[in-house]
Coordinates of C-alpha atoms in Angstrom, one line a residue:
X1 CA 0.0 0.0 0.0
X2 CA 1.4 3.4 -0.9
X3 CA 2.5 5.5 2.1
X4 CA -0.3 7.6 3.5
X5 CA -0.1 11.4 3.5
X6 CA 1.5 13.1 6.4
X7 CA -1.8 13.4 8.3
X8 CA -1.4 16.5 10.5
X9 CA -1.2 18.6 7.4
X10 CA -3.8 16.8 5.4
X11 CA -6.5 15.9 7.9
X12 CA -9.4 18.2 8.9
X13 CA -8.4 20.7 6.2
X14 CA -11.7 22.5 6.4
X15 CA -10.3 24.1 9.6
X16 CA -7.3 25.5 7.8
X17 CA -6.8 28.2 5.1
X18 CA -3.6 26.7 3.8
X19 CA -1.2 23.8 4.3
X20 CA 1.9 24.9 6.1
X21 CA 4.1 21.9 5.3
X22 CA 3.8 20.5 1.7
X23 CA 5.2 17.1 1.0
X24 CA 5.8 15.0 -2.1
X25 CA 2.7 13.0 -1.3
X26 CA 0.6 16.2 -1.5
X27 CA 2.0 16.8 -5.0
X28 CA 1.5 13.2 -6.1
X29 CA -2.2 13.5 -5.0
X30 CA -2.7 16.8 -6.9
X31 CA -0.9 15.5 -10.0
X32 CA -3.2 12.6 -10.1
X33 CA -6.2 14.9 -9.7
X34 CA -5.0 17.1 -12.6
X35 CA -4.5 13.9 -14.7
X36 CA -8.2 13.1 -14.2
X37 CA -7.8 10.2 -11.8
X38 CA -11.1 9.6 -10.0
X39 CA -11.4 11.1 -6.5
X40 CA -12.5 7.6 -5.3
X41 CA -9.2 6.2 -6.4
X42 CA -7.2 9.0 -5.0
X43 CA -8.9 8.6 -1.7
X44 CA -8.1 4.8 -1.7
X45 CA -4.5 5.5 -2.5
X46 CA -3.6 8.6 -0.4
X47 CA -6.5 9.0 2.0
X48 CA -6.9 8.1 5.6
X49 CA -8.8 4.8 6.1
X50 CA -10.6 6.3 9.1
X51 CA -12.2 9.1 7.0
X52 CA -14.5 9.1 4.0
X53 CA -14.1 10.5 0.5
X54 CA -15.2 14.0 1.5
X55 CA -11.9 14.5 3.4
X56 CA -9.9 13.9 0.2
X57 CA -12.2 16.3 -1.8
X58 CA -11.6 19.0 0.8
X59 CA -7.9 18.3 0.7
X60 CA -7.8 18.7 -3.1
X61 CA -9.6 22.1 -2.8
X62 CA -7.2 23.2 -0.1
X63 CA -4.2 22.1 -2.2
X64 CA -5.6 24.2 -5.1
X65 CA -5.8 27.3 -3.0
X66 CA -2.5 26.7 -1.3
X67 CA -0.5 26.1 -4.5
X68 CA -2.1 29.0 -6.5
X69 CA -1.5 31.3 -3.5
X70 CA 2.1 30.3 -3.3
X71 CA 2.5 30.8 -7.0
X72 CA 1.0 34.3 -6.7
X73 CA 3.4 35.1 -3.9
X74 CA 6.3 34.1 -6.2
X75 CA 4.7 36.1 -9.1
X76 CA 4.5 33.0 -11.2
X77 CA 1.4 34.2 -13.1
X78 CA 1.3 31.2 -15.4
X79 CA 1.3 28.7 -12.5
X80 CA -1.3 30.7 -10.7
X81 CA -3.7 30.3 -13.6
X82 CA -2.8 26.8 -14.7
X83 CA -2.9 25.1 -11.3
X84 CA -6.5 26.3 -10.7
X85 CA -7.7 24.7 -13.9
X86 CA -9.9 21.7 -13.1
X87 CA -9.7 18.3 -15.0
X88 CA -11.8 18.7 -18.2
X89 CA -10.8 22.3 -18.7
X90 CA -8.1 21.0 -21.0
X91 CA -9.9 18.2 -22.9
X92 CA -7.9 15.4 -24.4
X93 CA -9.0 15.7 -28.1
X94 CA -7.3 12.5 -29.1
X95 CA -7.7 11.7 -32.9
X96 CA -9.0 8.4 -33.9
X97 CA -6.5 6.0 -35.4
X98 CA -7.2 4.5 -38.8
X99 CA -7.8 1.2 -37.3
X100 CA -10.5 2.7 -35.1
X101 CA -12.5 4.2 -38.0
X102 CA -15.4 1.9 -39.3
X103 CA -15.6 1.0 -43.0
X104 CA -18.3 2.5 -45.1
X105 CA -20.2 -0.8 -45.2
X106 CA -20.0 -1.2 -41.4
X107 CA -21.3 2.4 -41.0
X108 CA -24.2 1.7 -43.5
X109 CA -25.3 -1.3 -41.4
X110 CA -25.3 0.7 -38.2
X111 CA -27.1 3.9 -39.4
X112 CA -29.1 2.8 -42.4
X113 CA -29.9 -0.9 -42.3
X114 CA -33.1 -0.4 -44.4
X115 CA -31.3 1.4 -47.3
X116 CA -33.2 4.7 -46.8
X117 CA -30.3 6.9 -47.8
X118 CA -28.8 7.1 -51.2
X119 CA -25.1 6.3 -51.7
X120 CA -24.3 10.0 -51.9
X121 CA -26.2 10.9 -48.8
X122 CA -24.6 8.1 -46.8
X123 CA -21.1 9.2 -47.9
X124 CA -21.8 12.7 -46.8
X125 CA -23.0 11.5 -43.4
X126 CA -19.9 9.3 -43.0
X127 CA -17.5 12.2 -43.9
X128 CA -19.3 14.5 -41.5
X129 CA -18.9 12.1 -38.5
X130 CA -15.4 10.9 -39.5
X131 CA -13.7 13.8 -41.2
X132 CA -10.9 13.0 -43.6
X133 CA -8.4 15.2 -41.7
X134 CA -8.7 12.9 -38.6
X135 CA -6.4 10.4 -40.2
X136 CA -3.8 13.1 -41.0
X137 CA -2.9 14.1 -37.3
X138 CA -4.2 16.2 -34.5
X139 CA -5.9 19.5 -35.3
X140 CA -4.8 22.8 -34.0
X141 CA -7.0 22.6 -30.9
X142 CA -5.6 19.3 -29.9
X143 CA -2.1 20.7 -30.3
X144 CA -3.0 23.7 -28.1
X145 CA -4.5 21.5 -25.4
X146 CA -1.5 19.2 -25.3
X147 CA 0.8 22.2 -25.0
X148 CA -1.4 23.6 -22.2
X149 CA -1.3 20.3 -20.3
X150 CA 2.5 20.1 -20.5
X151 CA 2.7 23.7 -19.2
X152 CA 0.4 22.7 -16.3
X153 CA 2.6 19.7 -15.3
X154 CA 5.7 21.9 -15.6
X155 CA 4.2 24.5 -13.3
X156 CA 3.3 21.9 -10.8
X157 CA 6.9 20.6 -10.9
X158 CA 8.3 24.1 -10.4
X159 CA 6.1 24.5 -7.3
X160 CA 7.1 21.1 -6.0
X161 CA 10.8 21.9 -6.4
X162 CA 10.5 25.2 -4.5
X163 CA 7.9 24.3 -1.8
X164 CA 8.2 20.6 -0.9
X165 CA 9.6 19.9 2.6
X166 CA 11.1 16.7 4.0
X167 CA 10.5 15.6 7.6
X168 CA 13.3 16.3 10.0
X169 CA 14.1 14.6 13.3
X170 CA 13.3 17.7 15.3
X171 CA 9.9 18.3 13.6
X172 CA 6.9 17.9 16.0
X173 CA 4.8 14.8 15.3
X174 CA 1.8 17.1 15.1
X175 CA 3.3 18.6 11.9
X176 CA 3.2 15.3 10.1
X177 CA 0.8 12.9 11.7
X178 CA -2.9 13.2 11.9
X179 CA -4.1 15.1 14.9
X180 CA -5.7 12.2 16.7
X181 CA -2.7 10.0 16.4
X182 CA -0.3 12.9 17.2
X183 CA -2.3 13.7 20.3
X184 CA -2.1 10.1 21.6
X185 CA 1.7 10.0 20.9
X186 CA 2.2 13.3 22.8
X187 CA 0.2 12.0 25.7
X188 CA 2.7 9.2 25.9
X189 CA 5.6 11.6 25.9
X190 CA 6.5 11.4 22.2
X191 CA 6.7 15.0 20.9
X192 CA 9.1 14.9 18.0
X193 CA 9.9 12.5 15.1
X194 CA 13.2 11.7 16.9
X195 CA 11.2 10.8 20.0
X196 CA 9.0 8.5 17.9
X197 CA 12.0 6.8 16.3
X198 CA 13.6 6.2 19.6
X199 CA 10.4 4.9 21.2
X200 CA 10.0 2.3 18.4
X201 CA 13.6 1.2 18.6
X202 CA 13.3 0.8 22.4
X203 CA 10.1 -1.2 22.4
X204 CA 10.3 -3.3 19.2
X205 CA 7.6 -4.2 16.7
X206 CA 4.8 -4.0 19.3
X207 CA 5.7 -0.4 20.3
X208 CA 2.1 0.7 19.8
X209 CA 1.0 -1.4 22.7
X210 CA 2.4 1.3 25.0
X211 CA 0.4 4.0 23.3
X212 CA -3.2 4.3 24.2
X213 CA -5.7 3.8 21.3
X214 CA -3.1 3.1 18.6
X215 CA -3.5 -0.2 17.0
X216 CA -1.4 -2.4 14.7
X217 CA -2.9 -0.9 11.4
X218 CA -2.1 2.7 12.4
X219 CA 1.3 1.6 13.7
X220 CA 2.0 -0.1 10.3
X221 CA 1.1 3.1 8.4
X222 CA 3.4 5.2 10.7
X223 CA 6.3 2.8 10.3
X224 CA 5.8 2.7 6.5
X225 CA 5.9 6.5 6.5
X226 CA 9.0 6.6 8.6
X227 CA 10.7 4.2 6.3
X228 CA 9.7 6.3 3.2
X229 CA 11.4 9.3 4.8
X230 CA 14.4 7.5 6.3
X231 CA 16.9 9.6 4.3
X232 CA 15.7 12.9 5.5
X233 CA 15.1 11.6 9.1
X234 CA 18.7 10.2 9.0
X235 CA 17.5 7.0 10.6
X236 CA 16.4 3.6 9.2
X237 CA 14.5 1.6 11.7
X238 CA 16.4 -1.5 12.8
X239 CA 15.4 -5.1 12.0
X240 CA 14.8 -5.6 15.7
X241 CA 12.3 -2.8 15.8
X242 CA 10.3 -4.2 12.8
X243 CA 10.5 -8.0 13.2
X244 CA 8.8 -10.0 16.0
X245 CA 11.3 -11.3 18.4
X246 CA 10.1 -14.9 17.9
X247 CA 11.4 -14.7 14.3
X248 CA 14.9 -13.7 15.3
X249 CA 17.0 -16.7 16.2
X250 CA 19.6 -16.6 18.9
X251 CA 22.8 -15.0 17.6
X252 CA 21.0 -12.9 15.0
X253 CA 23.0 -9.7 14.4
X254 CA 19.8 -7.7 15.1
X255 CA 19.9 -8.9 18.7
X256 CA 23.5 -7.9 19.4
X257 CA 23.9 -4.6 21.3
X258 CA 27.0 -2.5 20.5
X259 CA 29.6 -2.1 23.2
X260 CA 28.9 0.8 25.4
X261 CA 29.3 2.1 28.9
X262 CA 26.6 2.4 31.5
X263 CA 24.1 0.0 32.9
X264 CA 24.2 -2.7 30.1
X265 CA 24.6 -6.5 30.0
X266 CA 28.1 -7.7 30.6
X267 CA 28.5 -9.0 27.1
X268 CA 27.9 -5.4 25.8
X269 CA 29.8 -3.6 28.4
X270 CA 32.7 -1.3 27.4
X271 CA 34.9 -0.6 30.5
X272 CA 37.2 2.4 30.6
X273 CA 40.8 1.4 30.6
X274 CA 41.5 3.1 33.9
X275 CA 39.0 1.0 35.8
X276 CA 39.1 -2.3 33.8
X277 CA 40.9 -4.1 36.6
X278 CA 44.3 -4.3 35.0
X279 CA 45.7 -2.1 37.6
X280 CA 43.3 -2.8 40.5
X281 CA 44.4 -2.3 44.1
X282 CA 43.6 -5.9 44.9
X283 CA 45.6 -7.5 42.1
X284 CA 47.9 -10.3 43.2
X285 CA 51.6 -9.5 43.1
X286 CA 52.9 -13.0 43.3
X287 CA 54.9 -13.3 40.1
X288 CA 55.9 -16.8 40.8
X289 CA 52.3 -18.0 40.0
X290 CA 51.1 -17.6 36.4
X291 CA 47.9 -15.7 35.7
X292 CA 46.6 -15.3 32.2
X293 CA 43.8 -12.9 33.2
X294 CA 44.3 -9.2 32.6
X295 CA 41.0 -7.5 33.2
X296 CA 37.9 -7.9 35.4
X297 CA 35.8 -8.9 32.4
X298 CA 38.3 -11.6 31.5
X299 CA 38.3 -12.8 35.0
X300 CA 34.5 -13.1 35.2
X301 CA 34.3 -14.8 31.8
X302 CA 36.9 -17.4 32.9
X303 CA 35.1 -18.0 36.2
X304 CA 31.8 -18.4 34.5
X305 CA 33.3 -20.9 32.1
X306 CA 34.0 -23.2 35.1
X307 CA 30.5 -22.9 36.5
X308 CA 28.4 -24.3 33.6
X309 CA 26.7 -27.0 35.8
X310 CA 23.2 -26.1 34.4
X311 CA 21.7 -23.2 32.5
X312 CA 19.9 -22.1 35.7
X313 CA 23.2 -22.1 37.7
X314 CA 25.1 -20.4 34.9
X315 CA 22.5 -17.6 34.8
X316 CA 22.5 -17.1 38.5
X317 CA 26.3 -16.9 38.6
X318 CA 26.5 -14.5 35.7
X319 CA 23.8 -12.3 37.2
X320 CA 25.6 -11.8 40.5
X321 CA 29.0 -11.2 38.9
X322 CA 27.4 -8.8 36.4
X323 CA 25.6 -6.8 39.1
X324 CA 28.8 -6.4 41.2
X325 CA 30.9 -5.3 38.2
X326 CA 28.3 -2.7 37.1
X327 CA 27.9 -1.4 40.6
X328 CA 31.7 -1.0 41.0
X329 CA 32.1 0.8 37.7
X330 CA 29.0 3.0 37.8
X331 CA 28.5 3.7 41.5
X332 CA 31.9 3.4 43.1
X333 CA 33.8 4.6 40.0
X334 CA 36.4 2.0 40.5
X335 CA 37.5 -1.4 39.2
X336 CA 36.0 -4.5 40.7
X337 CA 39.6 -5.5 41.5
X338 CA 39.8 -2.3 43.7
X339 CA 36.9 -3.1 45.9
X340 CA 37.7 -3.7 49.6
X341 CA 35.9 -5.4 52.4
X342 CA 33.9 -2.3 53.4
X343 CA 32.8 -1.9 49.8
X344 CA 31.6 -5.5 49.6
X345 CA 29.8 -5.4 52.9
X346 CA 28.0 -2.2 51.9
X347 CA 27.1 -3.8 48.5
X348 CA 25.5 -6.9 50.2
X349 CA 24.0 -5.1 53.2
X350 CA 22.8 -1.8 51.7
X351 CA 22.7 -1.7 47.9
X352 CA 21.2 -5.1 47.2
X353 CA 18.5 -4.4 49.9
X354 CA 17.4 -1.3 47.9
X355 CA 19.2 -0.6 44.6
X356 CA 19.2 3.2 44.2
X357 CA 18.6 5.2 42.1
X358 CA 15.8 2.9 41.1
X359 CA 15.3 4.6 37.7
X360 CA 18.9 3.6 36.8
X361 CA 19.0 0.1 38.3
X362 CA 15.5 -1.3 38.5
X363 CA 13.5 -2.3 35.4
X364 CA 10.4 -4.3 34.5
X365 CA 10.5 -8.1 34.7
X366 CA 11.0 -10.3 31.7
X367 CA 12.9 -7.8 29.5
X368 CA 15.4 -9.3 27.1
X369 CA 19.0 -8.6 27.7
X370 CA 19.3 -7.2 24.2
X371 CA 16.6 -4.6 24.9
X372 CA 17.6 -1.1 25.8
X373 CA 15.2 -1.1 28.8
X374 CA 17.0 -4.0 30.4
X375 CA 18.1 -3.4 34.0
X376 CA 20.0 -5.7 36.4
X377 CA 17.2 -5.7 39.0
X378 CA 13.4 -5.9 39.1
X379 CA 13.3 -4.7 42.7
X380 CA 14.9 -5.0 46.1
X381 CA 16.4 -8.4 47.0
X382 CA 15.0 -10.4 49.9
X383 CA 17.3 -11.5 52.7
X384 CA 17.6 -15.0 51.2
X385 CA 18.5 -13.6 47.8
X386 CA 21.1 -11.3 49.3
X387 CA 22.6 -14.3 51.2
X388 CA 22.7 -16.3 47.9
X389 CA 24.4 -13.4 46.2
X390 CA 27.0 -13.2 49.0
X391 CA 27.7 -16.9 48.8
X392 CA 28.1 -16.8 45.0
X393 CA 30.4 -13.8 45.1
X394 CA 32.4 -15.2 48.0
X395 CA 33.0 -18.4 45.9
X396 CA 34.0 -16.2 42.9
X397 CA 36.5 -14.3 45.1
X398 CA 38.0 -17.5 46.4
X399 CA 38.5 -18.8 42.8
X400 CA 40.1 -15.5 41.7
X401 CA 42.5 -15.7 44.6
X402 CA 43.4 -19.3 43.6
X403 CA 44.0 -18.1 40.1
X404 CA 46.5 -15.5 41.4
X405 CA 44.2 -12.7 40.1
X406 CA 43.2 -11.2 43.4
X407 CA 45.5 -10.8 46.4
X408 CA 42.7 -11.6 48.8
X409 CA 39.0 -12.2 48.9
X410 CA 37.1 -9.0 49.9
X411 CA 34.0 -11.0 50.6
X412 CA 35.7 -13.1 53.3
X413 CA 34.6 -10.8 56.1
X414 CA 31.2 -9.8 54.6
X415 CA 28.7 -10.8 57.3
X416 CA 26.1 -13.4 56.3
X417 CA 22.6 -12.2 55.9
X418 CA 20.2 -13.5 58.6
X419 CA 17.5 -15.6 56.9
X420 CA 14.6 -17.8 58.1
X421 CA 13.7 -21.3 57.0
X422 CA 14.9 -22.3 53.6
X423 CA 11.3 -23.1 52.5
X424 CA 8.4 -21.0 53.7
X425 CA 5.3 -23.3 53.4
X426 CA 3.1 -21.2 55.7
X427 CA 0.0 -20.0 53.9
X428 CA 1.0 -21.7 50.7
X429 CA -1.0 -24.9 50.8
X430 CA -4.7 -25.9 50.8
X431 CA -6.7 -27.6 53.4
X432 CA -8.9 -30.5 52.5
X433 CA -12.0 -28.4 51.8
X434 CA -10.1 -26.0 49.6
X435 CA -8.5 -28.9 47.7
X436 CA -11.9 -30.4 47.1
X437 CA -13.0 -27.0 45.7
X438 CA -10.1 -27.0 43.3
X439 CA -10.8 -30.5 42.1
X440 CA -14.5 -29.8 41.8
X441 CA -13.9 -26.7 39.7
X442 CA -11.6 -28.7 37.3
X443 CA -13.8 -31.8 37.0
X444 CA -16.3 -32.1 34.1
X445 CA -18.9 -34.7 33.0
X446 CA -17.4 -34.4 29.5
X447 CA -13.9 -33.0 28.9
X448 CA -12.5 -31.1 26.0
X449 CA -8.9 -32.1 25.3
X450 CA -7.6 -29.0 27.1
X451 CA -9.8 -29.6 30.2
X452 CA -8.7 -33.2 30.4
X453 CA -5.1 -32.2 30.2
X454 CA -5.6 -29.7 33.0
X455 CA -7.5 -32.2 35.2
X456 CA -4.7 -34.7 34.6
X457 CA -2.1 -32.1 35.5
X458 CA -3.9 -31.3 38.8
X459 CA -4.2 -35.0 39.8
X460 CA -0.7 -35.9 38.8
X461 CA 0.8 -33.0 40.7
X462 CA -1.2 -33.7 43.8
X463 CA -0.5 -37.5 43.8
X464 CA 3.2 -37.2 43.2
X465 CA 4.3 -33.8 44.6
X466 CA 6.4 -33.1 41.4
X467 CA 7.9 -29.7 40.7
X468 CA 6.5 -27.8 37.7
X469 CA 9.6 -28.5 35.6
X470 CA 9.3 -32.2 36.4
X471 CA 5.7 -32.2 35.4
X472 CA 6.6 -30.4 32.1
X473 CA 9.3 -33.0 31.3
X474 CA 7.3 -36.1 32.3
X475 CA 7.0 -38.5 29.2
X476 CA 5.6 -41.9 28.5
X477 CA 9.1 -43.2 28.2
X478 CA 9.6 -42.5 31.9
X479 CA 6.5 -44.5 33.0
X480 CA 7.5 -47.9 34.4
X481 CA 4.9 -50.6 33.6
X482 CA 3.7 -52.7 36.5
X483 CA 4.4 -56.5 36.5
X484 CA 2.9 -59.5 38.1
X485 CA 4.8 -61.9 40.4
X486 CA 5.9 -64.1 37.5
X487 CA 7.6 -61.1 35.9
X488 CA 5.1 -60.8 33.1
X489 CA 3.7 -57.3 32.2
X490 CA 0.1 -56.7 32.9
X491 CA -2.5 -55.5 30.4
X492 CA -3.0 -51.8 30.4
X493 CA -6.1 -50.8 32.3
X494 CA -6.7 -54.3 33.8
X495 CA -7.9 -54.6 37.3
X496 CA -4.6 -56.1 38.4
X497 CA -2.6 -53.4 36.8
X498 CA -1.3 -51.7 39.9
X499 CA 2.1 -50.2 40.8
X500 CA 2.8 -47.8 37.9
X501 CA 5.8 -45.6 38.6
X502 CA 7.3 -42.5 37.1
X503 CA 11.0 -42.1 36.8
X504 CA 12.3 -38.6 37.6
X505 CA 15.9 -37.6 36.6
X506 CA 18.0 -36.4 39.6
X507 CA 18.1 -32.7 40.6
X508 CA 21.7 -32.4 42.0
X509 CA 21.2 -36.0 43.4
X510 CA 20.3 -39.4 42.2
X511 CA 17.2 -40.1 40.1
X512 CA 14.1 -41.3 41.9
X513 CA 10.9 -43.2 41.0
X514 CA 7.5 -42.2 42.3
X515 CA 4.4 -44.4 42.4
X516 CA 1.5 -43.2 40.3
X517 CA -2.0 -44.2 41.5
X518 CA -4.1 -46.2 39.2
X519 CA -6.8 -43.5 39.2
X520 CA -4.3 -41.1 37.7
X521 CA -3.1 -43.6 35.2
X522 CA -6.7 -44.0 34.0
X523 CA -6.6 -40.3 33.3
X524 CA -3.2 -40.7 31.4
X525 CA -4.8 -43.5 29.3
X526 CA -7.8 -41.3 28.5
X527 CA -5.6 -38.3 27.7
X528 CA -3.4 -40.2 25.3
X529 CA -6.6 -41.6 23.5
X530 CA -8.0 -38.0 23.2
X531 CA -4.8 -36.9 21.6
X532 CA -5.1 -39.6 18.9
X533 CA -2.4 -41.8 20.5
X534 CA -2.4 -45.4 21.7
X535 CA -3.9 -45.7 25.2
X536 CA -0.8 -47.8 26.2
X537 CA 2.0 -45.5 27.1
X538 CA 4.5 -48.2 26.1
X539 CA 3.1 -48.1 22.5
X540 CA 3.8 -44.3 22.2
X541 CA 7.2 -42.8 21.3
X542 CA 9.3 -42.5 24.4
X543 CA 9.4 -38.7 24.2
X544 CA 5.6 -38.3 24.2
X545 CA 4.8 -35.7 26.9
X546 CA 2.2 -36.7 29.5
X547 CA 1.0 -33.1 29.6
X548 CA 1.1 -31.6 26.1
X549 CA 0.0 -28.4 24.5
X550 CA -3.6 -29.1 23.5
X551 CA -3.2 -27.8 20.0
X552 CA 0.4 -28.7 19.0
X553 CA 1.0 -31.7 21.1
X554 CA 4.4 -30.4 22.1
X555 CA 5.7 -30.5 25.6
X556 CA 4.7 -27.6 27.9
X557 CA 7.4 -25.4 29.2
X558 CA 7.7 -25.0 33.0
X559 CA 6.2 -21.5 32.6
X560 CA 3.4 -23.0 30.5
X561 CA 2.8 -25.5 33.3
X562 CA 2.6 -22.6 35.7
X563 CA 0.0 -20.9 33.6
X564 CA -2.1 -24.1 33.7
X565 CA -2.3 -24.1 37.5
X566 CA -2.9 -20.3 37.7
X567 CA -5.8 -20.8 35.4
X568 CA -7.1 -23.6 37.5
X569 CA -6.8 -21.6 40.7
X570 CA -8.5 -18.5 39.1
X571 CA -11.4 -20.7 38.0
X572 CA -11.7 -22.1 41.4
X573 CA -12.0 -18.7 43.0
X574 CA -14.9 -17.9 40.7
X575 CA -16.7 -21.1 41.6
X576 CA -15.9 -21.0 45.4
X577 CA -18.8 -21.3 47.8
X578 CA -19.1 -19.5 51.1
X579 CA -18.2 -22.7 52.9
X580 CA -15.1 -23.4 50.9
X581 CA -14.2 -19.9 49.8
X582 CA -10.7 -19.4 48.4
X583 CA -9.5 -15.9 48.9
X584 CA -9.1 -14.2 45.5
X585 CA -5.9 -12.6 46.5
X586 CA -4.4 -16.0 47.6
X587 CA -5.6 -17.5 44.3
X588 CA -3.9 -14.7 42.4
X589 CA -0.6 -15.6 44.1
X590 CA -1.1 -19.4 43.9
X591 CA 1.4 -21.4 41.9
X592 CA 2.3 -25.0 41.0
X593 CA 4.3 -25.3 44.2
X594 CA 1.1 -24.9 46.2
X595 CA 0.1 -28.3 45.0
X596 CA 3.5 -29.7 46.0
X597 CA 3.1 -28.2 49.5
X598 CA -0.5 -29.5 49.7
X599 CA 0.6 -33.0 48.7
X600 CA 3.3 -33.0 51.4
X601 CA 1.0 -31.7 54.2
X602 CA -1.8 -34.1 53.3
X603 CA 0.5 -37.1 53.0
X604 CA 2.1 -36.4 56.4
X605 CA -1.2 -35.8 58.0
X606 CA -2.5 -39.1 56.8
X607 CA 0.4 -40.9 58.5
X608 CA 2.9 -41.3 55.6
X609 CA 6.5 -41.7 56.9
X610 CA 8.6 -38.5 56.6
X611 CA 11.4 -40.4 54.8
X612 CA 9.0 -41.7 52.2
X613 CA 7.8 -38.1 51.6
X614 CA 11.4 -37.0 51.5
X615 CA 12.2 -39.5 48.7
X616 CA 9.0 -38.6 46.8
X617 CA 9.8 -34.9 46.9
X618 CA 13.5 -35.4 46.1
X619 CA 14.7 -33.5 49.2
X620 CA 18.4 -33.9 49.9
X621 CA 17.9 -33.4 53.6
X622 CA 15.2 -34.7 55.9
X623 CA 15.2 -31.4 57.7
X624 CA 13.7 -29.8 54.6
X625 CA 10.8 -32.3 54.6
X626 CA 10.2 -31.8 58.3
X627 CA 9.2 -28.1 57.5
X628 CA 5.9 -29.5 56.3
X629 CA 5.1 -31.2 59.6
X630 CA 2.2 -29.5 61.5
X631 CA 1.4 -29.8 65.1
X632 CA -2.3 -30.1 64.3
X633 CA -3.6 -32.8 62.1
X634 CA -6.7 -32.3 60.0
X635 CA -7.7 -35.9 59.3
X636 CA -7.2 -38.4 56.5
X637 CA -7.1 -38.0 52.8
X638 CA -10.0 -38.9 50.5
X639 CA -8.2 -41.8 48.9
X640 CA -5.6 -43.1 51.3
X641 CA -1.9 -42.3 51.3
X642 CA -1.6 -41.8 47.6
X643 CA -3.2 -38.4 47.9
X644 CA -5.2 -38.6 44.7
X645 CA -8.9 -38.0 44.6
X646 CA -11.0 -40.5 42.5
X647 CA -11.2 -39.5 38.9
X648 CA -14.6 -38.3 37.8

């Protein structure tokens, strides 16, 4: 679609006496008008989709007045006259070609099929309608009209060369965009075209979502117009600002941020030479021990390379090292290798507890590292998070001392942060009545594929106590088929088919197997059947997820699994009764881990041994499991020690 006209100077023209900023699009519109293009077509090509054809008609009249007035001011008398001539004032007297003239016989059949005229009369009529000079060329009037039309086009070209303006970065958005859109942009804090370009670059292709009442169609028109004038604006919108993030693969050049100073990710950080750590006060002076590390950035990269135990661990270590380096450079104005014990104690005890100034250090959650709005924090750190940061940085310091990079570890004397129990389970589980409400809200007489998946997820989580990542990664290949005493496998779904187990890979420790109640396995069989797969898990591919996306069949991510349970809790709060009311605020904060806590509480209350629960949950220490023990017992479960309610 051709670029739309710069709307602020073309919309609502009846309220203006002239157009203050003429563009090439204005001249293209008026040139089409003079050439006789229908106003309907001009409106479809250049007009605003939110207005009707009358707006384009008014604009054409305003352009006529503006152009003739400008020609009058420049004393271009010819242009003043010619640009006010309407289409049709210079008729196109095109002569008929010889091939278009009918023969005398054809003419006789059309005008005198009954032979009323004599041959002489018919020839006279024919010559009067199709004069002989028509075949010899254009007459003098046609020549004059053609010359007049050329002069009209030349006059328009002269006016375009002298009057047209190109948008500049410092021009107000109100000078180029339609008033309604410009007003909404200004309300968001976008006042100039440079502001608009920067706003789009910062927020990516869905930038319009941050502007009230600007949708994707209007945003597309604005972006197209900015691209049309990229030369005069001296800025071409980047690929990252135009292409959805999901279409950019990891490592795409569009995602790479240039090296720069300030609060930026460590991979894009440019550190001034004087504080890069090469001459830090805490650099080791033992020349007898080799050290290939020269700067703090090199030291951090080398340390992180030795800590690639898991993606989660690597991210946590990088995050803490990155925060410390950025704080040292930007707040203390010194190298990380120049920090002393007092600096490190203040970092843990004061700065992490409340990163200030917040506008510089704290950003919104879930912003990509490649985004210019990325910040190292999403808020103040809890005592436990600060203690974790201290432990990680202490370990980094010890490693740097061992590598002969630091002379001593400045975190050695940083006091530990006082914290409570490692797991806070208070207020994060459901009593039996509340659990019944959750199950009742998820149960159906007839299930859709999605509802069956959610109901299975609820029962599987409650009966096993799995973490959300373990639920997301559970597959048919990890189900262990029950066997009879003679070692033969039982038939799927038979009455004697008891003892199904699910293998869970180890998290820091050995793998474990968890019994899965038969009632839950019945839901597994039914879910596989609903997905068009064999009811027998052993007949499915080993990587078939037990809890799959209901449209694609792919495994759910841990975050996707969390969304399943948040939806279940939200639906429960809607259907709660006064007797089993789940507080809406609690439901809003509920997560998959609530089911894990509920499983543990209910299992212990029903008399299950603590060590059995410890193995089922995958706790390394029994003390962690004992956190779930309550002094007051609330009774037994609905279906024994398994913790699963009967499937409905």
